Coordinates of N, CA and C in Angstrom, one line a residue:
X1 N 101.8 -105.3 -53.0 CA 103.0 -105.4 -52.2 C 103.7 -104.1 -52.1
X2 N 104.3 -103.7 -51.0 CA 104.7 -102.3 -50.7 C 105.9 -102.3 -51.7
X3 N 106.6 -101.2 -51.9 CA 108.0 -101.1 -52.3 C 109.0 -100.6 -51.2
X4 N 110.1 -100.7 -51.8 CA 111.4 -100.6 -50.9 C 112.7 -99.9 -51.4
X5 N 112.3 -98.5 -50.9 CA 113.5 -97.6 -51.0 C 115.0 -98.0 -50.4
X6 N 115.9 -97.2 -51.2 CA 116.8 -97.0 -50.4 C 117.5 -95.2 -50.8
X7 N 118.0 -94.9 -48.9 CA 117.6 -93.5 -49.6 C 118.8 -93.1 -49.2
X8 N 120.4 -92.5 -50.1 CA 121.0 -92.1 -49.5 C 121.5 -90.6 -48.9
X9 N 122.1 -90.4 -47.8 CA 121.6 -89.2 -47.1 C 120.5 -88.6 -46.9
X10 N 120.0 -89.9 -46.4 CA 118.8 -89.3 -46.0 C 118.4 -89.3 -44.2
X11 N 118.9 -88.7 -43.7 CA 119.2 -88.3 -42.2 C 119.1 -86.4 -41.8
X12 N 118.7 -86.0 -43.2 CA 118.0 -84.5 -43.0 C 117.9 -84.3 -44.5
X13 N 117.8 -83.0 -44.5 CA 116.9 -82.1 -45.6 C 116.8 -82.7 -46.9
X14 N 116.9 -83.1 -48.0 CA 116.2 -83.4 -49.0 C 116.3 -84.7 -48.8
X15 N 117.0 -85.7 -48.4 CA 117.2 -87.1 -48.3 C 115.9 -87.5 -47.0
X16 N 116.1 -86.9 -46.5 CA 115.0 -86.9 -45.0 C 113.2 -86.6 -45.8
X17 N 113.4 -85.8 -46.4 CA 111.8 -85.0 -46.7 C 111.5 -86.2 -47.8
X18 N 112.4 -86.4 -49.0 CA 112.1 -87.7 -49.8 C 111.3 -89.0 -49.1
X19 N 112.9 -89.5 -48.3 CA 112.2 -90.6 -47.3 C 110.8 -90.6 -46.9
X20 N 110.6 -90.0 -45.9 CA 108.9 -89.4 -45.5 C 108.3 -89.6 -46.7
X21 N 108.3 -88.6 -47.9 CA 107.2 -88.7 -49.0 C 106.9 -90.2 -49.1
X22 N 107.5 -90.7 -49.5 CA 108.2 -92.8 -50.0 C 107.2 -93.6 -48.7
X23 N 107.4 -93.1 -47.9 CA 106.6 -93.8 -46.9 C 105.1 -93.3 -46.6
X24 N 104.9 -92.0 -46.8 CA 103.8 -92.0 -46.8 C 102.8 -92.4 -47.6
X25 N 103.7 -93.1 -48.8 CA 102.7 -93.5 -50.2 C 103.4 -95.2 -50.1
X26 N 103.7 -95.3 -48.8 CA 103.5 -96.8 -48.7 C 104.8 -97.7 -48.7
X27 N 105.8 -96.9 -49.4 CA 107.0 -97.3 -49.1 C 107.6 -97.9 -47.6
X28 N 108.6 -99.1 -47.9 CA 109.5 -99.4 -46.8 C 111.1 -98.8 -47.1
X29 N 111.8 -98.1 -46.1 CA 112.6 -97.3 -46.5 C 114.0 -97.8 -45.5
X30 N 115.2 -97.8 -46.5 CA 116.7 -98.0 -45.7 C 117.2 -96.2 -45.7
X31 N 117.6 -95.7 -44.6 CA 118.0 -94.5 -44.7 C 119.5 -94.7 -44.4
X32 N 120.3 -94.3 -45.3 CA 121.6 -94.4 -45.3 C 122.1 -92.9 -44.9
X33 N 123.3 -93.0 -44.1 CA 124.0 -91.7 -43.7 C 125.6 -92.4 -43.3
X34 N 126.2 -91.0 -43.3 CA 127.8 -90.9 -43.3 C 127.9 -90.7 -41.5
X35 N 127.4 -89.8 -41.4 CA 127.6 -89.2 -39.9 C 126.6 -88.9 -38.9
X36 N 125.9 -88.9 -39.5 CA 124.9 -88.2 -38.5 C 123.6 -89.3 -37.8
X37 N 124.4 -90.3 -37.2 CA 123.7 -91.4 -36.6 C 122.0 -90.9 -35.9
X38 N 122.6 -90.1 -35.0 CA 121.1 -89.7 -34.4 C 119.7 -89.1 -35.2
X39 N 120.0 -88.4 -35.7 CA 119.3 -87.8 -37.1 C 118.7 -89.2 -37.7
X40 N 119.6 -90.2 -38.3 CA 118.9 -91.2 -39.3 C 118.2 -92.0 -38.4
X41 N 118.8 -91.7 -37.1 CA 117.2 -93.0 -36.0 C 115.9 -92.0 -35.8
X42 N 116.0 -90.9 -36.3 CA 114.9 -90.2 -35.8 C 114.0 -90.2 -37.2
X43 N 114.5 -89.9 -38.1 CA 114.2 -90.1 -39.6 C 113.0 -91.7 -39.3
X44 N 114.0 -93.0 -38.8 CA 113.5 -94.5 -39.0 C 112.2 -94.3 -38.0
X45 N 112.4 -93.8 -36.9 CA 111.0 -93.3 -35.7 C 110.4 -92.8 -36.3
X46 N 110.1 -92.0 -37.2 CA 109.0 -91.4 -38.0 C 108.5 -92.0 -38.8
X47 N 109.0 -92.5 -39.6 CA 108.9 -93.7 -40.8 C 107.9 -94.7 -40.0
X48 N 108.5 -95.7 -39.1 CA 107.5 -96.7 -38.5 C 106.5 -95.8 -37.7
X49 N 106.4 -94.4 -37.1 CA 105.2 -94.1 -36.7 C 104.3 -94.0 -37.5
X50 N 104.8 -93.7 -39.0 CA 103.8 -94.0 -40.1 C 103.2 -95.3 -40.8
X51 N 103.7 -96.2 -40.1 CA 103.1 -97.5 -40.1 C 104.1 -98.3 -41.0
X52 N 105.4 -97.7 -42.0 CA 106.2 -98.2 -42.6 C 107.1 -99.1 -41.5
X53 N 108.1 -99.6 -42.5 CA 109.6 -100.4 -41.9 C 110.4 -99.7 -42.6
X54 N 111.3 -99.4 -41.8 CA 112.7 -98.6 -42.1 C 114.0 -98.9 -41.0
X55 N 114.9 -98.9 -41.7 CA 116.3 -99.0 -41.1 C 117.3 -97.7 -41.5
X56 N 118.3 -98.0 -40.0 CA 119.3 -96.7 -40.8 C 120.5 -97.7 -41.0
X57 N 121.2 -97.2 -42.0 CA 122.7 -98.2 -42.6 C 123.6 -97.0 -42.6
X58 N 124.3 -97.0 -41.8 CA 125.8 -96.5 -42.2 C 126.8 -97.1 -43.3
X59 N 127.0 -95.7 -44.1 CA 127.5 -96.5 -45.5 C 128.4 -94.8 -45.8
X60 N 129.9 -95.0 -46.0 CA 130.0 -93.9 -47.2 C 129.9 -94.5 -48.4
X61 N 129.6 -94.0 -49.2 CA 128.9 -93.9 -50.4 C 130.2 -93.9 -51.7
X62 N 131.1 -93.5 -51.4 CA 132.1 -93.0 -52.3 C 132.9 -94.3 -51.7
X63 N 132.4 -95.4 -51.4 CA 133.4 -96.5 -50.8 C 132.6 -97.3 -51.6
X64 N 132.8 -98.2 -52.8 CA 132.1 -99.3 -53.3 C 131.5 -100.0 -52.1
X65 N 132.3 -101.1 -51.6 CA 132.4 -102.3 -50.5 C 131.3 -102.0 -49.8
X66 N 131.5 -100.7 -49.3 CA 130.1 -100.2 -48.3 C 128.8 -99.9 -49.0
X67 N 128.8 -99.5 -50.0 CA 127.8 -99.4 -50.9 C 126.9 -100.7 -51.4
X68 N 127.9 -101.1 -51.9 CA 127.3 -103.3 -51.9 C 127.0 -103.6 -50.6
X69 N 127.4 -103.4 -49.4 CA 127.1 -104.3 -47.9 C 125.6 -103.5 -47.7
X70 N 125.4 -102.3 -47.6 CA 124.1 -101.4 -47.9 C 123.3 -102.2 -48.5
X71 N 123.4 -102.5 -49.7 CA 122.4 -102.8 -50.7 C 121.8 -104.4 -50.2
X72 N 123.0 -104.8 -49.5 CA 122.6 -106.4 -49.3 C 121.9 -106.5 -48.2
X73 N 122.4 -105.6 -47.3 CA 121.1 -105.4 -45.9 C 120.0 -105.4 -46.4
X74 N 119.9 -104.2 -47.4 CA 118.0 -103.7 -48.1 C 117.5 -105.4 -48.2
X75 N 118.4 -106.3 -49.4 CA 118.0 -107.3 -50.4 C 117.9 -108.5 -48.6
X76 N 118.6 -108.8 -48.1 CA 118.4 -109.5 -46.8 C 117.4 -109.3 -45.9
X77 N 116.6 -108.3 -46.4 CA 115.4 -108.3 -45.1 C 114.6 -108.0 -45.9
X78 N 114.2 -106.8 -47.0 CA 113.0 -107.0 -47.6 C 113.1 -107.6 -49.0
X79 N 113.9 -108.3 -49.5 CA 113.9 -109.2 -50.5 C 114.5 -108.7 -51.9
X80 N 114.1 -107.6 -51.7 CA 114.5 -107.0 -53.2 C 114.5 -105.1 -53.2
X81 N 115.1 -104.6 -53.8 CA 115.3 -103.3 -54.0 C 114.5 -102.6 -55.1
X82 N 113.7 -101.7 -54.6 CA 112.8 -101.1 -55.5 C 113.2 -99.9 -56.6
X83 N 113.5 -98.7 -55.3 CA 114.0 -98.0 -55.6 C 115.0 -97.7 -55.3
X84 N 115.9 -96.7 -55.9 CA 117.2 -96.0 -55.3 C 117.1 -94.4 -55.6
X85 N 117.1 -94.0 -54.4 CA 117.9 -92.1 -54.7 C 119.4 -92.1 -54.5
X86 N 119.7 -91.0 -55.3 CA 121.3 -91.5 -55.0 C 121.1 -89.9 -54.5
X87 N 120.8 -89.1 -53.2 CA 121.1 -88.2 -52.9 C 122.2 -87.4 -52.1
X88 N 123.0 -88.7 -51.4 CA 123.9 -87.9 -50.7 C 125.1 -87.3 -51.6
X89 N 125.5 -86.0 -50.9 CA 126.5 -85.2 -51.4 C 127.0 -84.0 -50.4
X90 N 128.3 -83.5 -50.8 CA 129.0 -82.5 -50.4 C 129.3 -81.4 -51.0
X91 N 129.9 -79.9 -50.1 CA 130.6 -79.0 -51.0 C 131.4 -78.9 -50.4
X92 N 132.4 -78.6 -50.9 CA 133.9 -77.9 -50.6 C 134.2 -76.8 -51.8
X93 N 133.8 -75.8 -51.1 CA 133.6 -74.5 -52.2 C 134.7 -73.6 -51.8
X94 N 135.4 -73.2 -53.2 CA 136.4 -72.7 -53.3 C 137.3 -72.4 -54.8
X95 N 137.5 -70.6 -55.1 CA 138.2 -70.8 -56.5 C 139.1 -71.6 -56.8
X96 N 139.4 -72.1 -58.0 CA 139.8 -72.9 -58.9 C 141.6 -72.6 -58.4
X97 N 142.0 -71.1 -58.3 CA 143.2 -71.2 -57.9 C 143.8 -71.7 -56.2
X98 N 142.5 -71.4 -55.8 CA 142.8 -71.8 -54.3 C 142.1 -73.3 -54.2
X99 N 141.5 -73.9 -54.4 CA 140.7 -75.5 -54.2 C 142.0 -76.6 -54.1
X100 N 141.7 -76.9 -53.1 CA 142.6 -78.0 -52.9 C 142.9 -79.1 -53.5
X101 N 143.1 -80.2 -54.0 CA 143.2 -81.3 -54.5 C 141.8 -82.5 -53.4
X102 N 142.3 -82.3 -52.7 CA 141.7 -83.1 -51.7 C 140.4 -82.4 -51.5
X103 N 140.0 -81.2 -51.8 CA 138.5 -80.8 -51.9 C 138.2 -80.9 -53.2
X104 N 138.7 -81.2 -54.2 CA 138.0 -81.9 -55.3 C 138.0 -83.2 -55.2
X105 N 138.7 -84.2 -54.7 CA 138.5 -85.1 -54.7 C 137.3 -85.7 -53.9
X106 N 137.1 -85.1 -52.9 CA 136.1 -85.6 -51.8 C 134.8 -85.3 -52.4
X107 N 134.5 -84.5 -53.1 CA 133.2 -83.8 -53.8 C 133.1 -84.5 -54.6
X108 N 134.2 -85.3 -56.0 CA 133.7 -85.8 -57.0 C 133.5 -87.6 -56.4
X109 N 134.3 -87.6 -55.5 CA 134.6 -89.4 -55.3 C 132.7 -89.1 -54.0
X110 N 132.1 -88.2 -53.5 CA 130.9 -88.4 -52.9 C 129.6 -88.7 -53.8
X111 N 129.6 -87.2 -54.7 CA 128.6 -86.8 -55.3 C 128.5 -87.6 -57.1
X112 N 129.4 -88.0 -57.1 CA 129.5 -88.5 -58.7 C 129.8 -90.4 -58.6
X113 N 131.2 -90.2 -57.6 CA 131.4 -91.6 -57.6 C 130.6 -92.8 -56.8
X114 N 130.2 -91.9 -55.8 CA 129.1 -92.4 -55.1 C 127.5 -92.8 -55.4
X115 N 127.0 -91.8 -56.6 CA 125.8 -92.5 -57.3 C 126.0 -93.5 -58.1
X116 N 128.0 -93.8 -58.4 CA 127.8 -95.2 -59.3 C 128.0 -95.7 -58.4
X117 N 128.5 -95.7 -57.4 CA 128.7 -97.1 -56.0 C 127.1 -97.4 -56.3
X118 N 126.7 -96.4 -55.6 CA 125.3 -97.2 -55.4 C 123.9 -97.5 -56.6
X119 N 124.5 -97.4 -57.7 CA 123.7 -97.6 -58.8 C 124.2 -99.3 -59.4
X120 N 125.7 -99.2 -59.5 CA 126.0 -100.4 -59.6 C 125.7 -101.3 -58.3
X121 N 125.5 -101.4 -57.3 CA 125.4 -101.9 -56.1 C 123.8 -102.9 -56.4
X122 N 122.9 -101.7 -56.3 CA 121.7 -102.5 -57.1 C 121.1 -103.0 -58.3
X123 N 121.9 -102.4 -59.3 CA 121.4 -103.2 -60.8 C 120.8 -104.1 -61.0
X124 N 121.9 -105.0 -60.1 CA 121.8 -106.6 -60.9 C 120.4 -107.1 -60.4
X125 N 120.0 -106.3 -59.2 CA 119.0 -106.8 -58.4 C 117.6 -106.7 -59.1
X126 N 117.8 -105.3 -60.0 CA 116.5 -104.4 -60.3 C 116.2 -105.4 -61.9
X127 N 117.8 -105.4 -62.1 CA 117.9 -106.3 -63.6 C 116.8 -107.8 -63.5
X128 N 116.8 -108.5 -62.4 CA 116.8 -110.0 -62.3 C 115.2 -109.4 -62.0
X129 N 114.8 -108.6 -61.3 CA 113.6 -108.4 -61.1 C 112.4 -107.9 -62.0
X130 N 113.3 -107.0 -63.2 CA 112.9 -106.2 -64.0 C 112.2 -105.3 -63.5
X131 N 112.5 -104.4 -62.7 CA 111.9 -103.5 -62.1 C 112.6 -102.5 -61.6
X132 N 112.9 -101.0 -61.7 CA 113.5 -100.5 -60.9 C 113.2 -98.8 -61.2
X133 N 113.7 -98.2 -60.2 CA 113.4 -96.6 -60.6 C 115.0 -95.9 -59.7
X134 N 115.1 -95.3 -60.4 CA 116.3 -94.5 -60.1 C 116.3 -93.2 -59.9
X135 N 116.9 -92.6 -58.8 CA 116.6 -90.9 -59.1 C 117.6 -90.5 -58.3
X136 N 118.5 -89.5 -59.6 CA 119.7 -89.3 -59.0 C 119.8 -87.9 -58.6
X137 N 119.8 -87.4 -57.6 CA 119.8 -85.7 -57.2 C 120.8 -84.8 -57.9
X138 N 120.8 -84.7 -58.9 CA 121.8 -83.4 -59.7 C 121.5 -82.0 -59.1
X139 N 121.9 -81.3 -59.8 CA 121.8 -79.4 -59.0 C 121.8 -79.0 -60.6
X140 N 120.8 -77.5 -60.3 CA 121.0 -76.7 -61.6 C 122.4 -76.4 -61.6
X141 N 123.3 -75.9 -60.7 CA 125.0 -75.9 -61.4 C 125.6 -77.0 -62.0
X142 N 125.0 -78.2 -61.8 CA 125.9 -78.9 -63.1 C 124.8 -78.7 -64.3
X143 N 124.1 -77.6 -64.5 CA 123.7 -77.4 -65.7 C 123.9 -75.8 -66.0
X144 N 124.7 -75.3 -65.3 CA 124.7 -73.7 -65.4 C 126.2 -73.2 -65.1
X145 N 126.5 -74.0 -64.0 CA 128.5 -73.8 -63.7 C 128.0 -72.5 -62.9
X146 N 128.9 -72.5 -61.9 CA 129.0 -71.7 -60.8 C 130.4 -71.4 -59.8
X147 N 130.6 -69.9 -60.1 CA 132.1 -69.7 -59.4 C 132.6 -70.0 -57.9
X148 N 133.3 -71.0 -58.1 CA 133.3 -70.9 -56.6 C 133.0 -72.6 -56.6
X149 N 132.8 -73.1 -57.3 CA 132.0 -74.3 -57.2 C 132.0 -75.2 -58.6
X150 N 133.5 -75.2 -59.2 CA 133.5 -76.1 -59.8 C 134.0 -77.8 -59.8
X151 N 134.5 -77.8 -58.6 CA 134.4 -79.4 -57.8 C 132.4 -79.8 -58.1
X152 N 132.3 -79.0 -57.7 CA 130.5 -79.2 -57.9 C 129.7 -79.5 -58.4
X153 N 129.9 -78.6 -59.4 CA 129.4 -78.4 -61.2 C 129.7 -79.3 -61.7
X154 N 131.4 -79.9 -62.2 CA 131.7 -81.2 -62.3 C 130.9 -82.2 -62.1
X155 N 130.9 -82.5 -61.1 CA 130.4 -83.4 -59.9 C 128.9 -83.7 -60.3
X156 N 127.7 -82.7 -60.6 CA 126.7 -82.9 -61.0 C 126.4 -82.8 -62.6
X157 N 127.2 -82.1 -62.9 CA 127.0 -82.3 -64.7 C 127.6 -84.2 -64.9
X158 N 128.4 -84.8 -64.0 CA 128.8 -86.3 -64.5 C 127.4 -86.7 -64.0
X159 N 127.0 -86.0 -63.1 CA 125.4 -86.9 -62.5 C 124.6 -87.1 -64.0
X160 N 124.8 -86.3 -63.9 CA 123.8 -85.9 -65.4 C 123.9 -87.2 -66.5
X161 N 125.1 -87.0 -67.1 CA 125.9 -87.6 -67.7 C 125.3 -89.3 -67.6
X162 N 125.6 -89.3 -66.5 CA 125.5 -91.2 -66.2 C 124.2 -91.1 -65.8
X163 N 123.3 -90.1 -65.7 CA 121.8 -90.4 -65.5 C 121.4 -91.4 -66.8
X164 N 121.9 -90.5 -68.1 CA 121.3 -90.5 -69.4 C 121.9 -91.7 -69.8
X165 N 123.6 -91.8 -69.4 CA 123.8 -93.4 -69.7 C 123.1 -94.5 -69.7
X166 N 123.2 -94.5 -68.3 CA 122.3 -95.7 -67.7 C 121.5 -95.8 -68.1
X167 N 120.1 -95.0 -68.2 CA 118.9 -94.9 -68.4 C 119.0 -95.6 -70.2
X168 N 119.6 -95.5 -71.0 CA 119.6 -96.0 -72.0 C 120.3 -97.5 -71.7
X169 N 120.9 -97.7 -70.7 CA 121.2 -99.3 -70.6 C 120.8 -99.9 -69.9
X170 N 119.6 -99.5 -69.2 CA 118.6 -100.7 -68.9 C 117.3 -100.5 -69.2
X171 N 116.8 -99.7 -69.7 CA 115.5 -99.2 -70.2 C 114.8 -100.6 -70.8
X172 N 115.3 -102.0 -71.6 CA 114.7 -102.9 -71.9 C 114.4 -103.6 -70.6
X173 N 115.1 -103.5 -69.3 CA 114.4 -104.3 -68.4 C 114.1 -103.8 -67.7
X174 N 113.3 -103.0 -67.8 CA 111.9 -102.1 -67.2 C 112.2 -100.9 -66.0
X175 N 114.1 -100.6 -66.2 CA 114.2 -99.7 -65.1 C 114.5 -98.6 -65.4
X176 N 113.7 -97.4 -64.9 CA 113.6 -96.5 -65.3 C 114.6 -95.5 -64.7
X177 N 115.7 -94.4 -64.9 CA 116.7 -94.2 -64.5 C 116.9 -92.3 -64.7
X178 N 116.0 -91.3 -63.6 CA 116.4 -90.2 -64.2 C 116.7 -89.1 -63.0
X179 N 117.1 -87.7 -63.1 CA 117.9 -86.7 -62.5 C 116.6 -85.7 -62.1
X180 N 116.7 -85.2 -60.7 CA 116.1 -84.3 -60.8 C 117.6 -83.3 -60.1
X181 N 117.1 -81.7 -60.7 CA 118.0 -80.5 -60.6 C 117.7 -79.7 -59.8
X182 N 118.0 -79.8 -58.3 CA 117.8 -78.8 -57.4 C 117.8 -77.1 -57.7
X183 N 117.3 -76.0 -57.6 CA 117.9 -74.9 -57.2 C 118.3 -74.8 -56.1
X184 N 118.0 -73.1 -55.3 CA 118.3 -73.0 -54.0 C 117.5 -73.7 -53.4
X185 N 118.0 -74.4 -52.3 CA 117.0 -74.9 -51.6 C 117.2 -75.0 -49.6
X186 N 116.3 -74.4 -49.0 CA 116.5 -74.1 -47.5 C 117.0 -75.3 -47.0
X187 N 118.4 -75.5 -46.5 CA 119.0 -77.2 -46.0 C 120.0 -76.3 -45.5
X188 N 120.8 -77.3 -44.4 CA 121.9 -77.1 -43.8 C 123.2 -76.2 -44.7
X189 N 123.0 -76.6 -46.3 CA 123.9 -76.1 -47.0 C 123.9 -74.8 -47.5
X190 N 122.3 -74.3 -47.5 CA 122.1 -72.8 -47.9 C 122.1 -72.4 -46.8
X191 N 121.6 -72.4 -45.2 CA 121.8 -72.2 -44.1 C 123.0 -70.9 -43.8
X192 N 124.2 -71.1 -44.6 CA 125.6 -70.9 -44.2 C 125.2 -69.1 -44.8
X193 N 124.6 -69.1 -46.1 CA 124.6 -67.9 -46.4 C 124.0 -66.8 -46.2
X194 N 125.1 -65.4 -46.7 CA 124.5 -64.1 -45.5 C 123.5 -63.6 -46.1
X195 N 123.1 -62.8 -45.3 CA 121.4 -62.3 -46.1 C 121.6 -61.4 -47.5
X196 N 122.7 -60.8 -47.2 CA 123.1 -60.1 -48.7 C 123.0 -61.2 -49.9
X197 N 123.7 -62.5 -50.0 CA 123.8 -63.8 -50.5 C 122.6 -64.1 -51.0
X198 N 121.8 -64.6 -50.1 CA 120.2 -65.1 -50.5 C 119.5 -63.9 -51.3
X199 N 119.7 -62.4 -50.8 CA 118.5 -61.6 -51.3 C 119.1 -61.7 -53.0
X200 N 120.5 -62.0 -53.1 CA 120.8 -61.5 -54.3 C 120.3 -63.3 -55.1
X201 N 120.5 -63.7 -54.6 CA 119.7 -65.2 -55.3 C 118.5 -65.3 -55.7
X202 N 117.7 -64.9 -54.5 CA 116.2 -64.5 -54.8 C 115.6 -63.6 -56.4
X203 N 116.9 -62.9 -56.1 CA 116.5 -61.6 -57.3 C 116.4 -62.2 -58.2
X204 N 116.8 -63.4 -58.6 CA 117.4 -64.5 -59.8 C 115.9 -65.0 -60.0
X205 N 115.5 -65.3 -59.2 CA 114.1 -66.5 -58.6 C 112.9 -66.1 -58.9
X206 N 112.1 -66.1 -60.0 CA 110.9 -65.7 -60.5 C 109.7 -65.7 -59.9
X207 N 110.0 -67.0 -58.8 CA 109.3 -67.3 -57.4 C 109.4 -66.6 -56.1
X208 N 110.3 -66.0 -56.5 CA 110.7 -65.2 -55.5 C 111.1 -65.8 -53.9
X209 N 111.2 -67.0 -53.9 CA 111.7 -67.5 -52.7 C 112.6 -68.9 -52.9
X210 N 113.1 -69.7 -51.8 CA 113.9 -70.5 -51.9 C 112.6 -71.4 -52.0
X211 N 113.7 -72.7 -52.6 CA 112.7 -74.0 -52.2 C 112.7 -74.5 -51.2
X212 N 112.0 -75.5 -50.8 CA 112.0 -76.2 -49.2 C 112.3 -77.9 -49.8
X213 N 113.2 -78.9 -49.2 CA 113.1 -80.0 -49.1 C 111.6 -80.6 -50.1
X214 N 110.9 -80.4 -49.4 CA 109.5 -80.8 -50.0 C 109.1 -80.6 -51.4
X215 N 109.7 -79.4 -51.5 CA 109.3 -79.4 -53.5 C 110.1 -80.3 -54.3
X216 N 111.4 -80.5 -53.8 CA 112.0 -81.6 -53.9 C 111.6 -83.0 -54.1
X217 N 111.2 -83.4 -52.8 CA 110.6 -84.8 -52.6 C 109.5 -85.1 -53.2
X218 N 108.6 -83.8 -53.8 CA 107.6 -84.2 -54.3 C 107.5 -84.5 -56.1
X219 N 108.8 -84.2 -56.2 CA 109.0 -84.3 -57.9 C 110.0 -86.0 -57.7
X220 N 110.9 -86.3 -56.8 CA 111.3 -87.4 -56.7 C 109.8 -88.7 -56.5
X221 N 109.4 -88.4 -55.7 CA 108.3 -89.2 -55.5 C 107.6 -89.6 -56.9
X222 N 106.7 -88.5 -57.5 CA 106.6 -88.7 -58.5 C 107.7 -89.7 -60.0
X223 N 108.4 -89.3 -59.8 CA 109.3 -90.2 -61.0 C 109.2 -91.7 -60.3
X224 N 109.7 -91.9 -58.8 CA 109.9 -93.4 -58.2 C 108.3 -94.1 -58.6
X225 N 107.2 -93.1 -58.3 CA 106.1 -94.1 -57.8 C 105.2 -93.9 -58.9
X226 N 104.9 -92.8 -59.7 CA 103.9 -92.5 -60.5 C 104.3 -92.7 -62.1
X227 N 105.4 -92.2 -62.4 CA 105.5 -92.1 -63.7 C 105.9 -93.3 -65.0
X228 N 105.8 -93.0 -65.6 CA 105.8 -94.7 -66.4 C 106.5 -95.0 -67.9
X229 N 106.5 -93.6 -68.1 CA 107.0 -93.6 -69.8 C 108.0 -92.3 -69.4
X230 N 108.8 -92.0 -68.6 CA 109.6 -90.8 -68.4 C 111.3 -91.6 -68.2
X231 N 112.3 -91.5 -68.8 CA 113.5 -92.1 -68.3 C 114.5 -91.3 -69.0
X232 N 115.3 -91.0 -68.6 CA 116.5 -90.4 -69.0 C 116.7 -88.8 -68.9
X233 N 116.0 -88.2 -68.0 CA 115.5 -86.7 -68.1 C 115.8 -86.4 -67.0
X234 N 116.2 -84.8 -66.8 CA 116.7 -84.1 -65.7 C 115.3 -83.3 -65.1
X235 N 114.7 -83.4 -64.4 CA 113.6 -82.2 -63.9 C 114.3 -81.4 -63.1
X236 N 113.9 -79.7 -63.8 CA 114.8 -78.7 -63.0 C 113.5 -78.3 -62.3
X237 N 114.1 -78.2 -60.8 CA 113.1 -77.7 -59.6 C 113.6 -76.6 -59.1
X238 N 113.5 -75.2 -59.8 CA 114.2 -74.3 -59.2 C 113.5 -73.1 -59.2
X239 N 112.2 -73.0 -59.3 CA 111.5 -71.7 -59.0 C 111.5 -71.1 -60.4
X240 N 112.2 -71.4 -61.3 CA 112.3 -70.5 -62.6 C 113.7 -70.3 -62.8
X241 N 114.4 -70.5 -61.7 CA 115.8 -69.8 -61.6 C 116.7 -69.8 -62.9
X242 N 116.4 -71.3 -63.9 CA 117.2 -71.2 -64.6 C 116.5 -71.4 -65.9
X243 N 115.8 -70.8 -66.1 CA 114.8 -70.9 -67.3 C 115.1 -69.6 -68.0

């Protein structure tokens, strides 16, 4: 019997490349997005050209109510929820003296409050089924802290945090609950930076280059579909960067 993702923000770069991975190993996939309607029907067109079923759900994420209506679409058509990525997220980058109130809040109630929307959203499902895999998108900054970016840091160090929680509070009913840790990675978000910026990142990078979406999806994939005795652990995917 196939499984059944749900993938949030996944309407481009690492939520998009995941999706795809999930389906090409047989997965059926809900792609959830905030805004970007067009993008998540082209994401679903690809999916079923691959012979999968996929839907797009508009959901913010940092909204409980929407996060449960999400989950119950998945549970109303394909019966049950397999897996969950909790990848959608934001930045509002800016020093600590200048950061607004309202750009911390939007960054922690996305990227933090939003993997519990949608972790508590499915539990009960994964619970009754005994079955589940979790993988929640952290960043090496919530394991390193970065200026300019502590709404951020925050934001994915709680990822972190409630990865290991959870993962110890359902581990007896067979669901498996853990983080992977981006480095740089080529997406709309590193996009913005000047070439001075990157070259000086790179210098960091033992790999000597950025990651792509893909090295990503292919370490999530792994945890959802392959792995069996792994739960509560952060995998850093960052070229070396923070070794």
């Amino acid at each position: 019997m196939s499984k059944t993702a749900i993938v949030t923000g996944g309407s481009r770069g690492i939520g998009k490349a995941t999706a795809i991975a999930l389906a090409k190993e047989g997965c059926d996939i809900v792609i959830n997005y905030a805004n970007q309607e067009s993008q998540a029907l082209e994401v679903v067109e690809e999916i079923k050209s691959l012979g999968r079923e996929a839907d797009a759900v508009k959901a913010d994420v940092s909204i409980l109510a929407e996060s449960e209506e999400m989950a119950n679409i998945c549970l109303e058509k394909y019966g049950k929820v397999d897996i969950l990525i909790n990848n959608a997220g934001i930045t509002r980058d800016s020093l600590i003296m200048r950061m607004k109130e309202d750009d911390w809040d939007k960054v922690i109630n996305t990227n933090l409050k939003g993997t519990f929307n949608c972790t508590k959203s499915v539990i009960r499902p994964m619970v009754k089924q005994k079955m589940g895999r979790i993988i929640n998108i952290a960043s090496v900054i919530g394991l390193s802290g970065n200026p300019g970016q502590a709404n951020y840091a925050a934001a994915k160090a709680g990822v972190i945090g409630f990865t290991k929680s959870i993962a110890k509070e359902v581990a007896s009913r067979g669901i498996m609950v853990n983080a992977v840790a981006p480095g740089y990675i080529q997406t709309e978000m590193t996009d913005v930076l000047s070439t001075e910026a990157r070259e000086k990142i790179m210098s960091h990078i033992p790999l000597e280059r950025l990651g792509n979406p893909g090295d990503i999806a292919e370490a999530v994939k792994f945890l959802a579909l392959y792995a069996s005795y792994i739960t509560g652990q952060v995998i850093v995917v960052d070229g070396g960067m923070a070794m």
